[in-house]
PDB file of C-alpha atoms in Angstrom:
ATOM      1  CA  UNK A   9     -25.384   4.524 -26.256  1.00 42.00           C
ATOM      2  CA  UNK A  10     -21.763   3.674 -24.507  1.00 35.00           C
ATOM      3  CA  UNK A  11     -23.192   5.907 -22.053  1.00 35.00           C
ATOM      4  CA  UNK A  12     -26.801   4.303 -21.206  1.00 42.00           C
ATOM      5  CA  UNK A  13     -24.858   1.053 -21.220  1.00 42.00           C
ATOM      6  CA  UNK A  14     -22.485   2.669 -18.195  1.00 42.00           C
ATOM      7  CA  UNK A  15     -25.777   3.765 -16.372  1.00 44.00           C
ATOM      8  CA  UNK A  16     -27.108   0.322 -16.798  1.00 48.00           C
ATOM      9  CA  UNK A  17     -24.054  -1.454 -15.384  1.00 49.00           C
ATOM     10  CA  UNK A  18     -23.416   0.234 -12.272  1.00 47.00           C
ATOM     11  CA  UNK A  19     -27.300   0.323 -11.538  1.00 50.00           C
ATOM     12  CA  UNK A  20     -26.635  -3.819 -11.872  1.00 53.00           C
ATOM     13  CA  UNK A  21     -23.670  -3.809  -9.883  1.00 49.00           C
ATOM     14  CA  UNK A  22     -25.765  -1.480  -7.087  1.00 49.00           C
ATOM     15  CA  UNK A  23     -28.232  -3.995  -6.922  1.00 51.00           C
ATOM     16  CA  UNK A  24     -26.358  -7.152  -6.797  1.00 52.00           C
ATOM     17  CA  UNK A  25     -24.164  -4.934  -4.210  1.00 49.00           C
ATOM     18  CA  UNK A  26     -26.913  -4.362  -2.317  1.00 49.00           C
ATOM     19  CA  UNK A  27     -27.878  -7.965  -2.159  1.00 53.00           C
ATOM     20  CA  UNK A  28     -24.731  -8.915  -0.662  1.00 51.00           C
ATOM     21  CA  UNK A  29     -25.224  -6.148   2.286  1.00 56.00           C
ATOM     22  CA  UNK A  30     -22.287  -3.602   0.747  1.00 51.00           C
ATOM     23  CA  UNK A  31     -22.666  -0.344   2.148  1.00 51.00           C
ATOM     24  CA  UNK A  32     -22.683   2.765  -0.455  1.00 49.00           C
ATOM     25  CA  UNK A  33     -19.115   3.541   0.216  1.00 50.00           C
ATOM     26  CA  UNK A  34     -18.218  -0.424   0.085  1.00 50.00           C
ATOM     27  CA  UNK A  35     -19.863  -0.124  -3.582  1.00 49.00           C
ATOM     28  CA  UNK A  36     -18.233   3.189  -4.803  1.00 46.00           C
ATOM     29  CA  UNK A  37     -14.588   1.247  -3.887  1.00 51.00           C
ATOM     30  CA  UNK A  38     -15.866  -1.568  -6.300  1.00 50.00           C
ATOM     31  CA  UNK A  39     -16.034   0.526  -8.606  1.00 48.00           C
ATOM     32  CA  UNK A  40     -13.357   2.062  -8.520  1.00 48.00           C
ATOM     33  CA  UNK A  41     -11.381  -1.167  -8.433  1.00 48.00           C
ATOM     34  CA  UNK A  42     -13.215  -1.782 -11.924  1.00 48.00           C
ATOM     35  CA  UNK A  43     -11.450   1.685 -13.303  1.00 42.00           C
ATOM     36  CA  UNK A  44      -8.237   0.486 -11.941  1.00 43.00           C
ATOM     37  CA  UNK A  45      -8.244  -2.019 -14.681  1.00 42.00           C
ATOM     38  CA  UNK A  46     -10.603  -0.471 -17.136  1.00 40.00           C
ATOM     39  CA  UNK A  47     -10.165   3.563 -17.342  1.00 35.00           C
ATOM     40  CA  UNK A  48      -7.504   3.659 -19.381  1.00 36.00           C
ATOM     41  CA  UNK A  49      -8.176   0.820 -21.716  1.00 36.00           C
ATOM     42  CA  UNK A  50      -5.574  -1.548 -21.907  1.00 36.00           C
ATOM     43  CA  UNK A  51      -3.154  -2.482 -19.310  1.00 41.00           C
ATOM     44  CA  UNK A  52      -0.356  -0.835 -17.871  1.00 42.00           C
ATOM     45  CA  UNK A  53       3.029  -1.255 -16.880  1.00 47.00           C
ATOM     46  CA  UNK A  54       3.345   1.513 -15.066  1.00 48.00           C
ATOM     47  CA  UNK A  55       1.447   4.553 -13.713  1.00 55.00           C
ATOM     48  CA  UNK A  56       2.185   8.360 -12.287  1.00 61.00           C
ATOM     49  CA  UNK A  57       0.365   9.955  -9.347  1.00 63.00           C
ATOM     50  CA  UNK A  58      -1.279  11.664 -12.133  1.00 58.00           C
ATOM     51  CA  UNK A  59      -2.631   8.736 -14.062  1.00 60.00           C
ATOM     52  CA  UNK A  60      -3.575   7.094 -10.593  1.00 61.00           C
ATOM     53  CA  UNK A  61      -5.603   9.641  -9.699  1.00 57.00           C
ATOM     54  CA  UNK A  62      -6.964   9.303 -13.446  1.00 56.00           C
ATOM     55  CA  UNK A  63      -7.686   5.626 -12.807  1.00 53.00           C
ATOM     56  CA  UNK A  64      -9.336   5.951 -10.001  1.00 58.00           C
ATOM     57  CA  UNK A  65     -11.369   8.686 -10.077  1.00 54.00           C
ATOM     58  CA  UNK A  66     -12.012   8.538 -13.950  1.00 49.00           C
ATOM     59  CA  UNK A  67     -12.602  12.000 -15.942  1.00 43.00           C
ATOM     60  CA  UNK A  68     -14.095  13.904 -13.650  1.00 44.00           C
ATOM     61  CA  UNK A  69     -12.968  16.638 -11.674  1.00 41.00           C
ATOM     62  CA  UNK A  70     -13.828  16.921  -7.998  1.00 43.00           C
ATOM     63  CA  UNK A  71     -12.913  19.869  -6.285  1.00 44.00           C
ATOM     64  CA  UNK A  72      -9.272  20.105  -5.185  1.00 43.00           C
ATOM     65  CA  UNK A  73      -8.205  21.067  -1.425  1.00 45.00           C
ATOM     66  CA  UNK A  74      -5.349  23.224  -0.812  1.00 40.00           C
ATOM     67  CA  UNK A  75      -3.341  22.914   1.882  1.00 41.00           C
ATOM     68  CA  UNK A  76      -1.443  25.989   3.611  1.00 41.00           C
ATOM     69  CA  UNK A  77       1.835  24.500   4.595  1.00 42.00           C
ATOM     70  CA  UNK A  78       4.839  23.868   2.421  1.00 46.00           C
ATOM     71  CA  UNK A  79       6.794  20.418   3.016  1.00 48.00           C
ATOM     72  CA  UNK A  80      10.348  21.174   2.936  1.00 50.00           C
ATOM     73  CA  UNK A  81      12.219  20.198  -0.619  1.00 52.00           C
ATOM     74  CA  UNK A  82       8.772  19.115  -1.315  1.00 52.00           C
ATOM     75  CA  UNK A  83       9.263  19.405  -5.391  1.00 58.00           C
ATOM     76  CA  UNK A  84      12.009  17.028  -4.721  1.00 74.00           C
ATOM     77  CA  UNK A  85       9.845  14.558  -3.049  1.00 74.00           C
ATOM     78  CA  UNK A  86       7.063  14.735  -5.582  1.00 73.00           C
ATOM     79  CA  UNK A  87       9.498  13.867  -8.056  1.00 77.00           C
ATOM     80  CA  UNK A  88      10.665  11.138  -6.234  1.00 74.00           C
ATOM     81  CA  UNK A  89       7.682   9.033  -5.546  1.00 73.00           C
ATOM     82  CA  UNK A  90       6.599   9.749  -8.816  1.00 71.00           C
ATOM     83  CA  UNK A  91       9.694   8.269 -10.623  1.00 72.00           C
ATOM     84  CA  UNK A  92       8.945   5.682  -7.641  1.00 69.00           C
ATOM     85  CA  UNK A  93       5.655   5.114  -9.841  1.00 66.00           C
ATOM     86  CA  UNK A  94       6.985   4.066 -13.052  1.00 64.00           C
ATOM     87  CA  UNK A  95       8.103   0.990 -11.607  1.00 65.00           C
ATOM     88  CA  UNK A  96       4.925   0.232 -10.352  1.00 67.00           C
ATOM     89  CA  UNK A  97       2.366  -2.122 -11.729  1.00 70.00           C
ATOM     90  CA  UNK A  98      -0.890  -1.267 -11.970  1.00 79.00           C
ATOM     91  CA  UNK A  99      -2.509  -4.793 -11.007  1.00 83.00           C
ATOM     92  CA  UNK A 100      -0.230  -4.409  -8.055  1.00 85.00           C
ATOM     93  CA  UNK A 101      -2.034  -0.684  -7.093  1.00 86.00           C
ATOM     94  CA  UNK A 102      -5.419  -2.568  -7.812  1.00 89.00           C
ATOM     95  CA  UNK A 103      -4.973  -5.320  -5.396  1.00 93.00           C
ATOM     96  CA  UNK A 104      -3.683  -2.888  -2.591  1.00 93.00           C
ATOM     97  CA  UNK A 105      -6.986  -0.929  -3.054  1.00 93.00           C
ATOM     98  CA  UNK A 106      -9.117  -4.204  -3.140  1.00 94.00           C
ATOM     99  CA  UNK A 107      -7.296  -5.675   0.203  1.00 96.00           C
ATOM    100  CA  UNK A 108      -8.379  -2.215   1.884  1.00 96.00           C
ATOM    101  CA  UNK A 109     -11.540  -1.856   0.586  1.00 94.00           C
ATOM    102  CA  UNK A 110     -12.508  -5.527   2.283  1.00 95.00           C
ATOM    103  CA  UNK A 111     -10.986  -4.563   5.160  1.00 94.00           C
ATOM    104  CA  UNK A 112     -11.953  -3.738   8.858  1.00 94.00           C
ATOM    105  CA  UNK A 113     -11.878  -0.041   8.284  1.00 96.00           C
ATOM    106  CA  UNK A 114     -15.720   1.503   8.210  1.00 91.00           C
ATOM    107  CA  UNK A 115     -15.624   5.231   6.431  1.00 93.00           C
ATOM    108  CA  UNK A 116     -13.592   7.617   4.425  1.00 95.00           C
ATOM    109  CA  UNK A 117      -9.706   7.899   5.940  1.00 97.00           C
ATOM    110  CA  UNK A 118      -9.361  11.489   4.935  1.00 95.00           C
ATOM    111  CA  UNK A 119     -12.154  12.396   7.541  1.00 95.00           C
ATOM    112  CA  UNK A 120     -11.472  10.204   9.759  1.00 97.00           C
ATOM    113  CA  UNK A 121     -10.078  12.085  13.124  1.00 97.00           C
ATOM    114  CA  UNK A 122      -6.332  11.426  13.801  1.00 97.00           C
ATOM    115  CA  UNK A 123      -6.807   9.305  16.459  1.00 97.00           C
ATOM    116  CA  UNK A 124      -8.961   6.674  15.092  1.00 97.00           C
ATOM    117  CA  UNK A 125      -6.505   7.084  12.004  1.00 98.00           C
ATOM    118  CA  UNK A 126      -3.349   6.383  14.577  1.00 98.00           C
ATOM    119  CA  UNK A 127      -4.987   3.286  15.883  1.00 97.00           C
ATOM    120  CA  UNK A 128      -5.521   1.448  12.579  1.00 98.00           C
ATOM    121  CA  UNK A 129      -2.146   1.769  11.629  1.00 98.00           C
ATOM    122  CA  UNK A 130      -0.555   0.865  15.070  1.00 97.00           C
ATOM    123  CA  UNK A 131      -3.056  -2.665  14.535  1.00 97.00           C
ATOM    124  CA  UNK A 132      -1.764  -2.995  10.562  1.00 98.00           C
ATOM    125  CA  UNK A 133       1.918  -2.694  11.833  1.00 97.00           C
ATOM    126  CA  UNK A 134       1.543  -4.949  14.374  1.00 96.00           C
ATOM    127  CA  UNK A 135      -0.124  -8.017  12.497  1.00 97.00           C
ATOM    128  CA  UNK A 136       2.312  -7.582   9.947  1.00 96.00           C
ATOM    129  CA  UNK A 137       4.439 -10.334  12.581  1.00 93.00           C
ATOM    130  CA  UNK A 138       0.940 -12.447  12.913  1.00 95.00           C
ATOM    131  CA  UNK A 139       1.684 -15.945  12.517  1.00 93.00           C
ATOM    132  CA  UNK A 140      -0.943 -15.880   9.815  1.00 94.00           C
ATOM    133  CA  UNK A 141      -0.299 -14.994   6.349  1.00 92.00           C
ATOM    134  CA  UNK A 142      -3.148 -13.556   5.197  1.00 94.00           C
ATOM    135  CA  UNK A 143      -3.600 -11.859   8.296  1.00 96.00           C
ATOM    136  CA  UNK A 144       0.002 -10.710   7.224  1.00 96.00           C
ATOM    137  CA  UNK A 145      -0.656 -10.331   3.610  1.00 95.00           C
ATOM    138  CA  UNK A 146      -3.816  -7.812   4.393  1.00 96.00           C
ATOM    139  CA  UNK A 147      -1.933  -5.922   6.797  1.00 97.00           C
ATOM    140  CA  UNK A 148       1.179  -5.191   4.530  1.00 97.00           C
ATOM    141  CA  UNK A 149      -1.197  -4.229   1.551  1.00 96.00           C
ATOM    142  CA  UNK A 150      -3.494  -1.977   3.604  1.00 97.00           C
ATOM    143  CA  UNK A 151       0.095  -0.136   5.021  1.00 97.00           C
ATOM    144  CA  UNK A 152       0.975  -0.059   1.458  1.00 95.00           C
ATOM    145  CA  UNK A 153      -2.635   1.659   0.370  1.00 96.00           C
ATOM    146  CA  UNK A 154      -2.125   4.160   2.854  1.00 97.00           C
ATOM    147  CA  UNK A 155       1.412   4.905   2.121  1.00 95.00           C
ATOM    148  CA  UNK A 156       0.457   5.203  -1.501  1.00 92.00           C
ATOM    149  CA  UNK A 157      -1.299   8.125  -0.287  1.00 92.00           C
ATOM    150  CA  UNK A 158      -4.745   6.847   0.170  1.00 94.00           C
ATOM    151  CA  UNK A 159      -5.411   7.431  -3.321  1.00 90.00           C
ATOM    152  CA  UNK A 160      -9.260   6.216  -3.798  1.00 92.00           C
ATOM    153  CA  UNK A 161      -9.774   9.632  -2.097  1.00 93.00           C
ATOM    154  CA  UNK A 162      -7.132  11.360  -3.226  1.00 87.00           C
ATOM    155  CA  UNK A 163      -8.837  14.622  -5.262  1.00 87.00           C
ATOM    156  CA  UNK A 164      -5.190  15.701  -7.065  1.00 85.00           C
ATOM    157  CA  UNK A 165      -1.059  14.166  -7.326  1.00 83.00           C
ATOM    158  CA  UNK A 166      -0.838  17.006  -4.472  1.00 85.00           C
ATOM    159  CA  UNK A 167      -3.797  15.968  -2.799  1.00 89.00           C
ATOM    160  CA  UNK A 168      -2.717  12.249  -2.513  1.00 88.00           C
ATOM    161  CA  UNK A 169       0.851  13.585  -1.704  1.00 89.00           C
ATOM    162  CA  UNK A 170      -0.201  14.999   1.245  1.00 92.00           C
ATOM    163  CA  UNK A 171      -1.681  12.301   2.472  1.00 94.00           C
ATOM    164  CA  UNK A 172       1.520  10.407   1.622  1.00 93.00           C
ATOM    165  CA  UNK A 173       3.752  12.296   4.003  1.00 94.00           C
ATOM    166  CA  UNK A 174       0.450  12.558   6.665  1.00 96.00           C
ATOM    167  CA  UNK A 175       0.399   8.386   6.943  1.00 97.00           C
ATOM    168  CA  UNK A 176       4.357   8.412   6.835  1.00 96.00           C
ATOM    169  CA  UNK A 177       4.192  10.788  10.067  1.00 96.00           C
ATOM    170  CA  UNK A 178       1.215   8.116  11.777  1.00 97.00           C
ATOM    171  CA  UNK A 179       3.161   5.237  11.038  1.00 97.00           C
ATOM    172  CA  UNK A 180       7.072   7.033  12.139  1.00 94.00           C
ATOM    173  CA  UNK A 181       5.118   8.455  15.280  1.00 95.00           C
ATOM    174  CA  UNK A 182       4.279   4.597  16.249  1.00 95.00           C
ATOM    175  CA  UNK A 183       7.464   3.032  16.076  1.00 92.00           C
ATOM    176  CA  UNK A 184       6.670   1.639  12.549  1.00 93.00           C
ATOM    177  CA  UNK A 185       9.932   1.739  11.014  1.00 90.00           C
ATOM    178  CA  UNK A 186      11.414  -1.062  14.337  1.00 90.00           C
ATOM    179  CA  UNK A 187       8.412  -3.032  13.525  1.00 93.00           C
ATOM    180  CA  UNK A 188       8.710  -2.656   9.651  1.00 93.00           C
ATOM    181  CA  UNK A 189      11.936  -4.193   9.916  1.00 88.00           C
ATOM    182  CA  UNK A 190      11.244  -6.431  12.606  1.00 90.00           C
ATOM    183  CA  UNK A 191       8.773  -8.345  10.127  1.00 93.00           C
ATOM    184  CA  UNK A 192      11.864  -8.275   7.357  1.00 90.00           C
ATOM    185  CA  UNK A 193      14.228 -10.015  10.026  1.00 89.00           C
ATOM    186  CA  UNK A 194      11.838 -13.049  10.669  1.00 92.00           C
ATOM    187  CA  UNK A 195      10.678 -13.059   6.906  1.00 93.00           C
ATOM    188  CA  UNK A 196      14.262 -13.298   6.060  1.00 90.00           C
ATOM    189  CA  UNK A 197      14.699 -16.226   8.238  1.00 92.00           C
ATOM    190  CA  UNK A 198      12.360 -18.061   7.120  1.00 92.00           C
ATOM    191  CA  UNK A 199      13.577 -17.658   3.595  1.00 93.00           C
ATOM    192  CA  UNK A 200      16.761 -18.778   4.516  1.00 92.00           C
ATOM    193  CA  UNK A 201      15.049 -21.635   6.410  1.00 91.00           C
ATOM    194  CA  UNK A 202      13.483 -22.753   3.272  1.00 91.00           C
ATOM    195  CA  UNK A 203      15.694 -21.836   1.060  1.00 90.00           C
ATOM    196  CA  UNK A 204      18.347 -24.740   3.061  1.00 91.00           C
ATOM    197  CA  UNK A 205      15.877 -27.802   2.909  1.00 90.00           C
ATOM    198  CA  UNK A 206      17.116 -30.971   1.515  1.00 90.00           C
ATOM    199  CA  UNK A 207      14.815 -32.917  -1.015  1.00 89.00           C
ATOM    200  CA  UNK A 208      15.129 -35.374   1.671  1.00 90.00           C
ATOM    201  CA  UNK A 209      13.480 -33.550   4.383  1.00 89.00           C
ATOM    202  CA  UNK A 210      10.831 -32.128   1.589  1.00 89.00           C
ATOM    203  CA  UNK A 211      10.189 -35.952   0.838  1.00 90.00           C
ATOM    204  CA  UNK A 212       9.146 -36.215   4.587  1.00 90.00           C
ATOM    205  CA  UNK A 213       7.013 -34.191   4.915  1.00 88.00           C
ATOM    206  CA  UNK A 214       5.277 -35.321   0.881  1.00 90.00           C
ATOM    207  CA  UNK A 215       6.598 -31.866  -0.063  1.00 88.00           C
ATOM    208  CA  UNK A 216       8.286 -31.645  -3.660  1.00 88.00           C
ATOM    209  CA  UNK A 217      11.359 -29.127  -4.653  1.00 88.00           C
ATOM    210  CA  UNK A 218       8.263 -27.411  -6.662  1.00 91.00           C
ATOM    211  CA  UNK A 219       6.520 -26.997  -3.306  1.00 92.00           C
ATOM    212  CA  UNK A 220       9.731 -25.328  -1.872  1.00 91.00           C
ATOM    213  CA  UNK A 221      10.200 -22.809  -4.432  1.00 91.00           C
ATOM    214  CA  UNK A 222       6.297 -22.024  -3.868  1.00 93.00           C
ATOM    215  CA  UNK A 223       6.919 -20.990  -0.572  1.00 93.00           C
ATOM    216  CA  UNK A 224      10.154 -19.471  -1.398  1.00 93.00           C
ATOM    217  CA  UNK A 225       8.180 -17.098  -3.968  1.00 94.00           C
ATOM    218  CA  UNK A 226       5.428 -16.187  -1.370  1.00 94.00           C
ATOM    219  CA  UNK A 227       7.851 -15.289   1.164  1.00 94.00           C
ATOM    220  CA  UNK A 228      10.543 -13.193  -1.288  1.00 94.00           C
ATOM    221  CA  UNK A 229       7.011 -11.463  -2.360  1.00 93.00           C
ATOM    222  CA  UNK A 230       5.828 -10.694   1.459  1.00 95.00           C
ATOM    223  CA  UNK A 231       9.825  -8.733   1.748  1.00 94.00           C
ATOM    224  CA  UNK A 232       9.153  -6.997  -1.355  1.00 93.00           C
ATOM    225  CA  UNK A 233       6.138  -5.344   0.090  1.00 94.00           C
ATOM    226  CA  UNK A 234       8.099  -4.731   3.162  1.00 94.00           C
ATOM    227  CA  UNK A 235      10.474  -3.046   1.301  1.00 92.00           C
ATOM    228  CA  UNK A 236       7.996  -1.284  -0.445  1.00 92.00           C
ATOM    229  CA  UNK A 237       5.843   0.004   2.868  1.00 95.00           C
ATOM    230  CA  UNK A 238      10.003   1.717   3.653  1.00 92.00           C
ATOM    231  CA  UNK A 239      10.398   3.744   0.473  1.00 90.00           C
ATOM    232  CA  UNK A 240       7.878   6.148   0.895  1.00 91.00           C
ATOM    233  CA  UNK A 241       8.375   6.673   4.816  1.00 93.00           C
ATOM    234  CA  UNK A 242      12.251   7.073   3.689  1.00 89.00           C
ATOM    235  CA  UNK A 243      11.792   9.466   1.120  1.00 89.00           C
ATOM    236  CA  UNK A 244       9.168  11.457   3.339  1.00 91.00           C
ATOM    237  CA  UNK A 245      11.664  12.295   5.930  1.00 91.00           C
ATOM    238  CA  UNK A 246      15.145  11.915   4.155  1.00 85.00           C
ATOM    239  CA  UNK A 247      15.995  15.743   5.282  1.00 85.00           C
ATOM    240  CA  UNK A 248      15.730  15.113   8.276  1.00 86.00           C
ATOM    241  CA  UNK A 249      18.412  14.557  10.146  1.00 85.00           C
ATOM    242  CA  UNK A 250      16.786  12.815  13.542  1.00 87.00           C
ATOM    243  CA  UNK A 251      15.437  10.053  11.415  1.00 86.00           C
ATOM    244  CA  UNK A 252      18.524   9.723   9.618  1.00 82.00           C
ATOM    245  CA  UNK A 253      20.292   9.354  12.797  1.00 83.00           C
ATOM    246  CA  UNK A 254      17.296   7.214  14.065  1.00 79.00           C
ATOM    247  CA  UNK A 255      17.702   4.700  11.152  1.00 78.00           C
ATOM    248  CA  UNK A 256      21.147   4.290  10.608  1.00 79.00           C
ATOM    249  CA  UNK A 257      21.320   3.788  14.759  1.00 67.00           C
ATOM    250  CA  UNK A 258      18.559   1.525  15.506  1.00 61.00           C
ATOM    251  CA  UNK A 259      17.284  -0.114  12.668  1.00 61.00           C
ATOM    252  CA  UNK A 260      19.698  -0.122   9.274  1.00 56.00           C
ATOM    253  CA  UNK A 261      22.564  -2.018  10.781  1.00 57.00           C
ATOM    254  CA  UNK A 262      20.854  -4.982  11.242  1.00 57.00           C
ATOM    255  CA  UNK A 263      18.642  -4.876   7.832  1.00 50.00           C
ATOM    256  CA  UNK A 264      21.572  -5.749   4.986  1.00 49.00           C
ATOM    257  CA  UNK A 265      22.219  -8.983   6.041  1.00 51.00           C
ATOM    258  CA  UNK A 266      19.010 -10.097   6.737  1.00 50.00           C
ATOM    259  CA  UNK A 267      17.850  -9.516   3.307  1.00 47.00           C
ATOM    260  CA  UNK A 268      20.790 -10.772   1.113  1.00 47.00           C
ATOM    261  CA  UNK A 269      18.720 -13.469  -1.079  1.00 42.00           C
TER     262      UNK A 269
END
């Protein structure tokens, strides 16, 4: 019965999908959004790669690729971003997924060649300075998606950790981490910027204090997803000595003091 009622639903959401003009894979990411919240019954706290791939995917069991190439202290790693996990929300994995899925990007990112793969990035690291903030707010969650390993597509933990340390490469290779913390140096103005306006000034402007801790909040939520877009590209590449030199050089010199809150 549970299962007939299943059938039923997603042929429901397949037809209202296909009255709003969602392709098949459009659809297929709606659902899975739907498993985010419903697969394992009762919200979460936290999550592993495991039990994202779980989520996601539900119980079945697609066929795993293997990959011939061993990423040095690669254990390590896995254990890393998986402790990384715990502290993770599980709304918060949701809404990455939904912001990509509604996004620009037409077909499946694992099969998508490298240089159309290059390109998206190099335009999501770029708007994440757009004087919009949604414009900003889509492009930091889509980074995020894809630094969570593109897990929608993800067939196993080492599946989805491969494509981990892939988008970390893409996004290293086009001078992400300068314009990662580029976006953290004029967020972190503006907080201070807010944080240093008089009730006075607010009452010009018919703004309350509540107002200014509004935009306070939305701003020390934009750095947290900055920060969160650098932990995985850290952790990727923390043997390696170039990028250690490369961030303690030309980017981590300037970052403490720009984000002491």
């Amino acid at each position: 019965m549970a299962y007939q009622q299943q059938q039923q639903q997603q042929q429901q959401q397949q037809q209202q999908g296909q009255g709003q003009g969602l392709s098949p894979q459009q659809l297929h990411q709606q659902q899975q959004l739907q498993l985010t919240g419903q697969y394992l019954g009762a919200p979460l706290d936290s999550i592993t790669l495991g039990q994202l791939r779980s989520v996601v995917n539900g119980p079945q069991k697609p066929k795993q690729t293997y990959y011939d190439y061993h990423y040095e202290d690669e254990d390590t790693l896995f254990e890393e971003i998986n402790e990384f996990y715990a502290f993770i929300e599980v709304d918060q994995l949701a809404e990455n997924l939904r912001v990509w899925s509604s996004g620009p990007f037409q077909g499946e990112w694992t099969r998508t060649p490298l240089p159309e793969r290059r390109a998206h990035i190099v335009n999501l690291l770029e708007d994440l300075e757009h004087r919009d903030s949604i414009t900003r707010y889509n492009a930091s969650r889509g980074l995020l998606y894809l630094l969570q390993g593109a897990f929608a597509e993800s067939m196993s933990p080492e599946d989805q950790m491969h494509w981990i340390i892939e988008n970390a490469k893409i996004v290293r290779s086009a001078q992400g981490l300068t314009l990662i913390v580029d976006a953290l140096k004029l967020l972190s103005v503006k907080h201070d910027q807010l944080a240093t306006i008089s009730d006075a000034d607010l009452a010009r402007i018919n703004a309350s204090p509540h107002m200014r801790q509004s935009w306070i909040d939305e701003v020390q939520a934009e750095i947290a997803t900055c920060l969160n877009i650098l932990y995985p590209i850290i952790d990727v590449f923390r043997s390696d000595d170039d990028f250690a030199e490369e961030l303690s050089e030309e980017l981590w010199s300037s970052l403490p003091s720009q984000i002491e809150y």
